[in-house]
Coordinates of C-alpha atoms and ligand atoms in Angstrom, one line a residue:
M1 CA 90.7 117.0 159.5
P2 CA 88.3 119.0 157.3
F3 CA 86.3 121.5 159.2
Y4 CA 82.5 121.5 159.2
S5 CA 82.8 117.7 158.9
S6 CA 82.4 116.8 162.5
L7 CA 79.5 117.2 164.8
L8 CA 81.7 119.0 167.2
A9 CA 82.5 121.7 164.7
L10 CA 78.8 122.1 164.0
C11 CA 78.1 122.5 167.7
C12 CA 80.7 125.2 167.9
L13 CA 79.0 127.0 165.1
L14 CA 75.6 126.8 166.6
W15 CA 76.9 128.0 170.0
A16 CA 78.5 131.0 168.5
C17 CA 75.4 131.7 166.5
T18 CA 73.1 131.6 169.4
F19 CA 75.1 133.6 171.9
G20 CA 77.4 135.7 169.7
N21 CA 75.2 138.7 169.0
A22 CA 73.6 141.6 170.7
A23 CA 69.9 142.2 170.8
A24 CA 68.1 143.5 167.7
T25 CA 67.9 147.2 167.4
Q26 CA 64.6 149.1 167.8
K27 CA 62.5 149.5 164.7
R28 CA 63.0 152.9 163.2
A29 CA 60.1 154.9 161.7
V30 CA 61.0 155.8 158.1
P31 CA 59.2 157.7 155.3
P32 CA 57.0 155.7 152.8
G33 CA 59.0 153.6 150.3
F34 CA 62.1 153.4 152.5
V35 CA 63.3 149.9 153.4
T36 CA 64.0 149.4 157.0
T37 CA 64.5 146.5 159.5
N38 CA 62.2 144.8 161.9
G39 CA 64.0 142.2 164.0
R40 CA 65.6 139.7 161.6
S41 CA 63.6 140.9 158.6
F42 CA 63.7 143.8 156.1
E43 CA 60.5 145.7 155.9
L44 CA 58.9 148.0 153.3
D45 CA 55.9 150.0 154.1
G46 CA 55.1 147.8 157.1
K47 CA 55.4 144.5 155.1
P48 CA 58.2 142.0 155.0
F49 CA 60.7 142.6 152.2
A50 CA 62.6 139.4 151.2
F51 CA 64.6 139.5 148.0
V52 CA 67.1 138.3 145.5
G53 CA 69.5 141.0 144.5
A54 CA 72.1 141.6 141.8
N55 CA 75.7 142.8 142.0
A56 CA 76.3 145.1 139.0
Y57 CA 79.0 147.5 140.2
W58 CA 79.8 148.4 136.6
L59 CA 76.5 150.1 135.8
P60 CA 77.8 153.7 136.2
L61 CA 80.7 152.9 133.9
L62 CA 78.3 152.5 131.0
T63 CA 78.1 155.7 128.9
T64 CA 74.8 155.3 127.2
E65 CA 71.5 155.6 128.9
R66 CA 70.1 153.0 126.6
D67 CA 72.5 150.3 128.0
V68 CA 71.8 151.3 131.6
D69 CA 68.0 151.1 131.0
F70 CA 68.4 147.8 129.1
T71 CA 70.5 146.3 132.0
M72 CA 68.0 147.4 134.6
Q73 CA 65.2 145.9 132.5
Q74 CA 66.9 142.5 132.4
I75 CA 67.6 142.6 136.1
Q76 CA 64.0 143.5 136.9
G77 CA 62.8 140.8 134.5
A78 CA 64.7 138.2 136.6
G79 CA 62.6 139.2 139.6
V80 CA 65.5 141.0 141.3
K81 CA 64.7 143.8 143.7
V82 CA 68.0 145.3 144.9
V83 CA 71.1 146.1 142.9
R84 CA 74.5 146.7 144.5
I85 CA 76.6 149.4 142.8
W86 CA 80.0 151.1 143.4
A87 CA 79.4 154.8 144.4
F88 CA 83.2 155.3 144.3
N89 CA 85.4 155.8 141.3
A90 CA 88.7 157.5 141.9
I91 CA 91.7 157.8 139.7
N92 CA 95.1 159.3 140.1
A93 CA 96.9 161.9 138.1
T94 CA 98.6 159.5 135.7
E95 CA 95.2 158.0 134.8
L96 CA 93.4 161.3 134.1
P97 CA 94.5 161.8 130.4
T98 CA 93.4 158.2 129.5
A99 CA 90.2 158.7 131.4
L100 CA 89.4 161.8 129.5
E101 CA 90.3 160.1 126.2
T102 CA 88.3 156.9 126.9
D103 CA 85.3 158.6 128.6
L104 CA 86.0 156.6 131.8
T105 CA 83.6 157.5 134.6
Y106 CA 85.3 159.0 137.6
Y107 CA 84.2 160.9 140.6
Q108 CA 87.6 161.6 142.2
A109 CA 91.0 162.3 140.7
S110 CA 94.3 163.1 142.3
M111 CA 95.8 166.0 140.4
M112 CA 97.2 169.4 140.7
L113 CA 95.0 171.5 138.4
D114 CA 95.1 175.2 137.6
A115 CA 91.8 177.0 138.3
E116 CA 90.9 177.3 134.7
T117 CA 91.3 173.5 134.0
Y118 CA 89.4 172.8 137.1
T119 CA 86.5 175.0 136.1
H120 CA 86.4 173.3 132.7
L121 CA 86.4 169.7 134.0
R122 CA 84.4 170.3 137.2
T123 CA 86.4 167.4 138.5
Q124 CA 86.8 166.1 142.0
V125 CA 90.5 166.6 142.2
W126 CA 93.0 166.1 144.9
N127 CA 95.2 169.2 145.4
S128 CA 97.6 168.4 148.2
S129 CA 95.2 166.6 150.5
E130 CA 92.1 168.5 149.3
W131 CA 89.6 167.7 146.5
T132 CA 86.5 168.9 144.8
V133 CA 83.8 166.8 143.3
N134 CA 83.3 165.7 139.7
D135 CA 79.6 166.2 139.4
G136 CA 79.8 166.6 135.7
P137 CA 78.6 164.4 132.9
Q138 CA 81.6 162.0 133.1
G139 CA 81.2 161.9 136.9
L140 CA 78.4 161.7 139.4
Q141 CA 75.8 162.5 136.7
R142 CA 76.3 158.9 135.5
L143 CA 75.6 157.6 139.0
D144 CA 72.5 159.9 139.1
Y145 CA 71.3 158.2 135.9
V146 CA 71.8 154.7 137.3
V147 CA 69.8 155.6 140.4
S148 CA 67.0 157.1 138.4
S149 CA 66.9 154.1 136.0
A150 CA 66.7 151.8 139.0
E151 CA 63.8 153.8 140.3
K152 CA 62.0 153.6 136.9
H153 CA 62.4 149.8 137.1
D154 CA 61.2 149.5 140.7
L155 CA 64.6 148.5 141.9
K156 CA 66.5 149.6 145.0
V157 CA 70.3 150.2 145.2
I158 CA 73.0 149.6 147.7
L159 CA 75.6 152.3 147.3
T160 CA 79.1 151.4 148.4
F161 CA 81.4 154.3 149.4
G162 CA 84.8 152.7 148.9
N163 CA 86.9 149.6 148.2
N164 CA 89.4 147.7 150.3
W165 CA 91.0 146.7 147.0
A166 CA 92.8 148.8 144.4
A167 CA 90.1 148.5 141.7
Y168 CA 88.3 151.7 140.9
G169 CA 90.2 153.8 143.4
G170 CA 90.4 151.8 146.5
I171 CA 91.0 153.2 150.0
E172 CA 94.8 153.1 149.4
L173 CA 94.4 156.0 147.1
Y174 CA 93.6 158.1 150.2
I175 CA 96.8 156.9 151.8
N176 CA 98.7 157.7 148.6
W177 CA 97.3 161.1 148.2
I178 CA 97.6 162.2 151.8
Y179 CA 100.8 160.6 152.9
G180 CA 102.4 158.7 150.0
A181 CA 102.6 154.9 150.1
E182 CA 106.1 154.7 151.3
N183 CA 106.3 153.1 154.8
A184 CA 102.5 153.2 155.0
T185 CA 100.4 150.3 156.1
H186 CA 97.0 149.6 154.7
D187 CA 95.2 149.9 158.1
I188 CA 96.1 153.6 158.6
F189 CA 93.1 154.2 156.5
F190 CA 91.0 153.1 159.4
T191 CA 92.8 155.2 162.1
D192 CA 94.4 158.3 160.7
P193 CA 92.3 161.4 161.4
A194 CA 93.2 163.2 158.2
I195 CA 92.3 160.2 156.1
I196 CA 89.1 159.7 158.0
A197 CA 88.1 163.3 157.6
S198 CA 88.8 163.1 153.8
Y199 CA 86.7 159.9 153.5
Q200 CA 83.9 161.3 155.5
R201 CA 83.8 164.3 153.2
Y202 CA 83.3 161.9 150.3
I203 CA 80.7 159.9 152.2
K204 CA 78.9 163.2 152.9
T205 CA 78.9 164.1 149.2
I206 CA 77.2 160.9 148.2
V207 CA 74.7 160.8 151.2
E208 CA 73.6 164.3 150.6
R209 CA 73.1 163.7 146.9
Y210 CA 70.7 160.8 147.4
Q211 CA 69.5 161.3 150.9
D212 CA 65.8 161.9 150.0
S213 CA 65.6 159.0 147.6
S214 CA 63.7 155.9 148.6
T215 CA 65.5 154.1 145.7
V216 CA 68.5 153.8 148.0
F217 CA 68.2 150.6 149.9
A218 CA 71.2 151.1 152.1
W219 CA 74.6 152.8 152.4
E220 CA 77.6 150.6 152.6
L221 CA 80.8 151.8 154.3
V222 CA 83.4 150.0 152.3
N223 CA 83.6 146.8 150.2
E224 CA 85.4 144.0 152.0
A225 CA 87.4 145.9 154.6
R226 CA 90.4 144.1 155.9
C227 CA 93.6 145.0 157.8
T228 CA 95.5 144.3 154.6
G229 CA 95.0 145.4 151.0
D230 CA 96.2 144.0 147.7
I231 CA 99.1 146.4 147.6
L232 CA 99.9 147.5 151.2
S233 CA 100.2 145.1 154.1
A234 CA 98.7 145.3 157.6
G235 CA 100.6 147.1 160.4
P236 CA 101.2 145.8 163.9
N237 CA 98.2 147.7 165.2
C238 CA 95.6 145.9 163.2
V239 CA 95.5 142.5 164.8
P240 CA 93.0 140.1 166.3
G241 CA 91.5 141.9 169.3
S242 CA 92.6 145.4 168.3
N243 CA 89.0 146.2 167.1
T244 CA 90.5 148.5 164.5
L245 CA 87.7 147.8 162.0
K246 CA 85.0 147.7 164.6
T247 CA 86.0 151.2 165.9
W248 CA 86.1 152.5 162.3
Y249 CA 82.7 150.9 161.6
Q250 CA 81.3 152.6 164.7
Q251 CA 82.7 156.0 163.8
Q252 CA 81.5 155.9 160.2
S253 CA 78.1 154.4 160.9
D254 CA 77.5 157.0 163.5
F255 CA 78.7 159.7 161.1
V256 CA 76.3 158.5 158.4
R257 CA 73.4 158.2 160.8
G258 CA 74.1 161.8 161.9
L259 CA 73.6 162.9 158.3
D260 CA 70.7 160.6 157.4
A261 CA 68.2 159.2 160.0
N262 CA 66.3 157.1 157.5
H263 CA 68.4 154.9 155.2
M264 CA 69.9 151.7 156.5
I265 CA 73.6 151.3 156.9
T266 CA 75.8 148.2 156.5
A267 CA 79.5 147.5 156.8
G268 CA 80.1 145.7 153.5
G269 CA 82.5 143.1 154.9
E270 CA 83.1 139.5 154.0
G271 CA 81.8 138.3 157.3
Q272 CA 84.9 137.0 158.9
F273 CA 84.7 136.0 162.6
F274 CA 86.9 136.5 165.6
W275 CA 86.1 133.3 167.6
A276 CA 87.8 132.3 170.8
H277 CA 88.2 128.8 169.3
P278 CA 88.6 129.3 165.6
E279 CA 88.1 126.5 163.1
E280 CA 91.2 124.6 162.1
Y281 CA 91.7 122.2 159.3
W282 CA 94.4 119.9 157.9
F283 CA 96.2 121.0 154.8
D284 CA 99.1 119.3 153.3
G285 CA 100.1 117.7 156.6
S286 CA 99.7 120.8 158.8
L287 CA 96.9 121.9 161.0
V288 CA 95.9 125.4 159.9
S289 CA 94.1 128.0 161.9
D290 CA 91.3 129.3 159.7
Y291 CA 91.8 132.9 158.5
N292 CA 88.1 133.4 158.2
F293 CA 87.5 132.5 161.9
N294 CA 90.5 133.7 163.8
G295 CA 90.2 137.5 163.5
Q296 CA 93.2 138.0 161.3
A297 CA 91.2 139.6 158.5
G298 CA 90.2 142.4 161.0
E299 CA 86.5 141.8 160.9
D300 CA 84.6 140.4 163.9
F301 CA 81.2 139.5 162.4
D302 CA 79.5 139.0 165.8
G303 CA 81.1 142.0 167.5
D304 CA 80.6 144.4 164.6
L305 CA 76.9 143.7 164.6
Q306 CA 76.5 145.0 168.1
L307 CA 77.0 148.5 166.7
P308 CA 73.6 150.2 166.8
N309 CA 74.0 152.0 163.5
L310 CA 74.9 148.9 161.5
D311 CA 71.3 147.8 160.5
F312 CA 72.0 144.5 158.9
A313 CA 74.7 141.9 158.3
V314 CA 76.3 141.0 155.0
Y315 CA 78.8 138.3 154.2
H316 CA 80.6 137.1 151.0
L317 CA 81.4 133.6 150.0
Y318 CA 84.3 132.6 147.7
P319 CA 85.7 129.2 148.9
Q320 CA 87.5 128.5 145.6
S321 CA 89.7 131.6 145.9
W322 CA 89.9 131.6 149.7
Y323 CA 90.9 128.0 149.9
P324 CA 92.9 126.6 147.0
E325 CA 93.3 123.6 149.3
L326 CA 89.5 122.7 149.0
D327 CA 89.0 119.6 146.9
F328 CA 92.8 119.0 147.3
P329 CA 93.6 115.5 146.1
G330 CA 92.8 113.2 148.9
S331 CA 90.9 115.9 150.9
N332 CA 87.3 115.4 151.9
F333 CA 86.9 119.1 152.4
S334 CA 84.6 120.3 149.6
V335 CA 83.7 123.7 148.2
E336 CA 80.0 122.9 148.5
D337 CA 80.2 121.9 152.2
W338 CA 82.4 124.8 153.1
G339 CA 79.8 127.2 151.6
L340 CA 77.0 125.5 153.5
G341 CA 78.9 125.9 156.7
W342 CA 79.6 129.6 156.1
I343 CA 75.9 130.2 155.4
T344 CA 75.0 128.4 158.7
A345 CA 77.7 130.4 160.6
A346 CA 76.4 133.9 159.5
K347 CA 73.7 134.3 162.1
A348 CA 72.6 137.6 163.6
N349 CA 69.8 139.2 165.4
K350 CA 69.5 141.5 162.5
P351 CA 68.6 140.8 158.8
V352 CA 71.4 139.0 156.9
V353 CA 72.3 139.2 153.3
I354 CA 74.6 136.8 151.4
E355 CA 75.8 139.8 149.5
E356 CA 78.4 138.3 147.1
F357 CA 79.1 134.7 146.2
G358 CA 80.6 133.1 143.2
L359 CA 82.0 130.0 141.6
S360 CA 83.9 129.6 138.4
G361 CA 82.7 127.3 135.7
L362 CA 79.2 126.7 134.5
Q363 CA 79.1 123.1 135.7
N364 CA 80.3 124.2 139.2
K365 CA 77.5 126.8 139.3
T366 CA 74.9 124.3 138.1
D367 CA 76.0 121.7 140.7
I368 CA 76.5 123.8 143.8
Y369 CA 74.3 127.0 143.6
P370 CA 71.1 125.1 144.1
S371 CA 72.1 123.8 147.6
W372 CA 73.7 127.1 148.6
V373 CA 70.7 129.1 147.5
Q374 CA 68.2 126.7 149.1
H375 CA 70.2 126.8 152.4
A376 CA 70.3 130.7 152.3
L377 CA 66.5 130.7 151.6
D378 CA 65.9 128.2 154.5
T379 CA 68.1 130.4 156.8
G380 CA 66.1 133.6 155.8
H381 CA 69.1 135.3 154.1
A382 CA 68.6 137.7 151.2
I383 CA 70.6 136.5 148.2
M384 CA 72.9 138.4 145.9
P385 CA 75.1 136.5 143.6
W386 CA 78.3 138.0 142.1
Q387 CA 77.3 138.9 139.6
F388 CA 74.6 139.4 136.9
G389 CA 75.6 139.9 133.3
V390 CA 73.5 140.9 130.4
L391 CA 73.7 140.2 126.7
G392 CA 72.8 142.8 124.1
L393 CA 74.6 145.9 125.2
T394 CA 75.1 148.2 122.2
E395 CA 78.1 150.3 123.0
D396 CA 81.3 149.0 121.4
G397 CA 79.3 145.9 120.4
G398 CA 78.8 145.0 124.1
N399 CA 82.5 144.9 124.8
R400 CA 83.2 148.3 126.1
L401 CA 86.6 149.1 127.6
I402 CA 85.8 150.4 131.1
Q403 CA 89.3 150.8 132.5
Y404 CA 92.4 150.1 130.4
T405 CA 92.5 146.3 130.2
D406 CA 89.3 146.0 132.1
Q407 CA 86.3 145.4 129.8
I408 CA 82.6 144.9 130.1
F409 CA 82.7 141.7 128.1
R410 CA 79.4 140.6 126.6
G411 CA 77.4 142.4 129.3
V412 CA 79.8 142.4 132.2
R413 CA 83.4 142.1 133.2
C414 CA 84.0 138.4 133.8
N415 CA 85.3 138.8 137.3
F416 CA 86.9 135.5 138.1
C417 CA 84.4 134.2 135.5
N418 CA 81.7 134.1 138.2
T419 CA 79.3 136.0 136.0
I420 CA 75.9 134.5 135.1
Y421 CA 74.1 135.3 131.9
P422 CA 70.4 135.0 131.1
N423 CA 71.1 132.4 128.4
Q424 CA 72.7 130.1 131.0
T425 CA 69.2 129.1 131.8
Q426 CA 70.0 126.3 134.2
V427 CA 71.9 128.7 136.5
W428 CA 69.7 131.8 135.8
D429 CA 66.6 129.8 136.7
I430 CA 68.0 129.0 140.1
F431 CA 67.8 132.8 140.9
T432 CA 64.5 133.5 139.1
K433 CA 62.9 130.7 141.1
A434 CA 64.5 132.0 144.4
A435 CA 63.2 135.5 143.5
K436 CA 59.7 134.1 143.2
I437 CA 60.0 132.5 146.6
Q438 CA 61.3 135.7 148.2
D439 CA 58.5 137.6 146.5
E440 CA 55.9 135.3 148.0
R441 CA 57.4 136.0 151.4
S442 CA 57.2 139.7 150.9
G443 CA 54.2 142.0 151.4
Ligands
NAG1 C1 87.1 113.6 156.6 O1 88.2 112.9 157.1 C2 88.4 113.1 158.5 C3 89.7 112.4 158.9 O2 89.7 111.1 158.4 C4 87.1 112.5 159.2 O3 87.3 112.7 160.6 C5 85.9 113.2 158.7 O4 84.8 112.7 159.3 C6 85.8 113.2 157.2 N1 84.7 114.0 156.8 C7 83.8 113.7 155.8 C8 82.8 114.7 155.5 O5 83.8 112.6 155.3
NAG2 C1 98.1 155.5 139.2 O1 97.3 154.6 138.5 C2 98.0 153.7 137.6 C3 97.0 152.9 136.9 O2 96.2 152.2 137.9 C4 99.0 153.0 138.4 O3 99.7 152.2 137.5 C5 100.0 153.9 139.1 O4 100.9 153.2 139.9 C6 99.2 154.9 140.0 N1 100.1 155.9 140.5 C7 100.1 156.2 141.8 C8 101.1 157.3 142.2 O5 99.3 155.7 142.6
NAG3 C1 95.8 173.6 143.5 O1 97.0 174.0 144.2 C2 97.8 174.9 143.5 C3 99.1 175.1 144.3 O2 98.7 175.4 145.6 C4 97.1 176.2 143.1 O3 97.9 177.0 142.3 C5 95.8 175.8 142.3 O4 95.1 176.9 142.0 C6 95.0 174.8 143.1 N1 93.9 174.3 142.2 C7 92.6 174.3 142.7 C8 91.6 173.8 141.7 O5 92.3 174.6 143.8
NAG4 C1 110.6 155.4 155.4 O1 111.4 154.7 156.4 C2 112.8 154.9 156.2 C3 113.5 154.0 157.2 O2 113.0 154.2 158.5 C4 113.1 156.4 156.4 O3 114.5 156.6 156.2 C5 112.3 157.2 155.4 O4 112.5 158.6 155.6 C6 110.8 156.9 155.5 N1 110.1 157.6 154.4 C7 109.1 158.3 154.7 C8 108.4 159.0 153.5 O5 108.6 158.5 155.8
NAG5 C1 85.2 123.9 139.4 O1 85.6 123.8 140.7 C2 86.8 123.1 141.0 C3 87.0 123.0 142.4 O2 87.2 124.3 143.0 C4 87.9 123.7 140.2 O3 89.1 123.0 140.4 C5 87.6 123.8 138.8 O4 88.6 124.6 138.1 C6 86.3 124.6 138.6 N1 85.9 124.5 137.2 C7 86.0 125.6 136.4 C8 85.6 125.4 134.9 O5 86.3 126.7 136.8
NAG6 C1 75.2 132.9 125.6 O1 75.4 133.9 124.6 C2 76.8 134.2 124.4 C3 76.8 135.4 123.4 O2 76.0 135.3 122.3 C4 77.4 133.0 123.8 O3 78.8 133.3 123.5 C5 77.3 131.9 124.8 O4 77.9 130.7 124.3 C6 75.9 131.7 125.2 N1 75.8 130.7 126.2 C7 74.9 129.7 126.2 C8 75.0 128.8 127.4 O5 74.1 129.5 125.4

C-alpha cells in the first residue's frame, strides 16, 4: 500500500505534527540587521522575513572575484534573499599537491609539514591530530570574499561547518586523521571526545571570523548528519532511540551559542523522523518500514527541535534518489505525492525551511515543482531549491575544474542534474514568483 495515500496515514501525520514538538523558544534580542526568530517566523529588524533562498555551495571554489560577484548578482536578480554555502573544505595529504597545482580552495589539509613549508602555505594542516588554519588567499580569504559579495548584494548566508558525506572533506576525514578509518564506524564522529574537540576548534575558527557580520543568516552544524556515511557504516551504538545525533546537536548548538549569542543555529539535517508508528509501504511484494520515519537515519526531527539552541528546522527532499521504488511499474506511489506528504509532515513550533530539494529532468521539474512550492508557501516554509546555476561565468569558459573530476559546468556542478538555470524560464519563474510572494509577506 502506498503511504500518504490513505486518510489514516494523513491522520497519523497530523497527530505527530500537532503534538510532536516542544513550545517555541523565547524571542532573542539581536543587533540591527541580524535575522532572528519569532514563534514560527523569521524576523528582521522587527518585521517578518519570509524568503526564497539558493543553494550554491560552490561559490568559494570560484577563483575570480568577478565570477563570485556575477553569481551573486544573478541570485539577487531572482529575488533570492539567502544563500547556503559550505564553510568547510578539507583535503588530505595526497590531495595537497593537486590542490596547489589547480588552485583548489581548501581550509584544512591533513599533512605533516615542516615549519618552513607551513609558514609559506599558511595552511590549516593536520599534524598528528592537530591543525592550523589556512587563512591565506587559497583558503578562508575566498570565503571572506563570498561573504562580502553577499553583503554587497543584500543577501544573507547560511554557513555550514561540515558534511556527513565525503565531498569536500566530510566528517570522516576527522575520523581518518585522528584514528585512521580501520575498524572505525561513522558515528564515532558524534561521540568521540577528541574528534568533537577538533571539530569544535574548526567551528570556533569560522564563528569567530564572521561573528559580527549581519550577513550571516545562521550557522549550520553539519550537512545531512546520519549514523552512516557514504564510506563508513553505522556502529551498534547509533540506533533508533540512542539519541546519538540529538546529544551531539545539543552539545554543538550549546557550544556555538556560548561563542555567539546573536546568530541563529540550525542542525542541517534531512528531517527524518523517529515515530512510534513509522510509515510503511509495499514494495515489490514486501511491506517496508520507511527509513525516513523509523529513526534509522539517526535524526529525530521532532525531538531535535526541542533543543533550545536549535532556532529553526530544516529538511531536505529527494524522493527520486531516496525511493527508487517510487513510480515503480504498477505502483500508485508517486514522487509528487511523496513530496507533498513530506512537506506536510515537517511541522514545528519554530520556523521551517525546505532547505534542499531536487528532481532530475526539466520536465519533472516543470511538472512537480509548482505543487511542491505552492504547498511549501501555503505551509509557511522558506524555500531553497538544490540548486541555482548561472550561465556566463568567465573562468575556464564557465567550466572550471573545482576538484579533480568535479567541475562547475556552465555555472554549477550538475549535482544529480537537479540544477536550475535562468534560461530554463518555466522552472526559474516558479522561484522568482515564489520570491515575490515571500517578499510581500516580509516587512
Ligand atoms: C493505491 O493502492 C492501494 C492498494 O490498492 C489503495 O489502498 C490506495 O488507496 C491507492 N492510492 C491511491 C493514491 O490511489
Ligand atoms: C585522500 O583523498 C583522495 C581523493 O579524494 C582519496 O582518493 C584518498 O583515499 C584519500 N586518502 C585518505 C588516506 O583518506
Ligand atoms: C609537525 O610535526 C612534526 C613532527 O612532530 C614536526 O617536526 C613539525 O615541525 C610539525 N609541523 C608543524 C607545522 O607544526
Ligand atoms: C581492527 O580489528 C582487528 C580485529 O579485531 C584487530 O586485529 C586490529 O588490530 C584492529 N585495527 C586497529 C587499527 O585497531
Ligand atoms: C523523471 O522522473 C521519473 C520518476 O522519478 C524518472 O524515472 C525519470 O528518469 C525522470 N526524468 C529525467 C529526465 O531525469
Ligand atoms: C541554456 O543555456 C545553455 C548554455 O548556453 C544551453 O546549453 C541550454 O540548452 C540552454 N537551455 C535552454 C532551456 O534554453
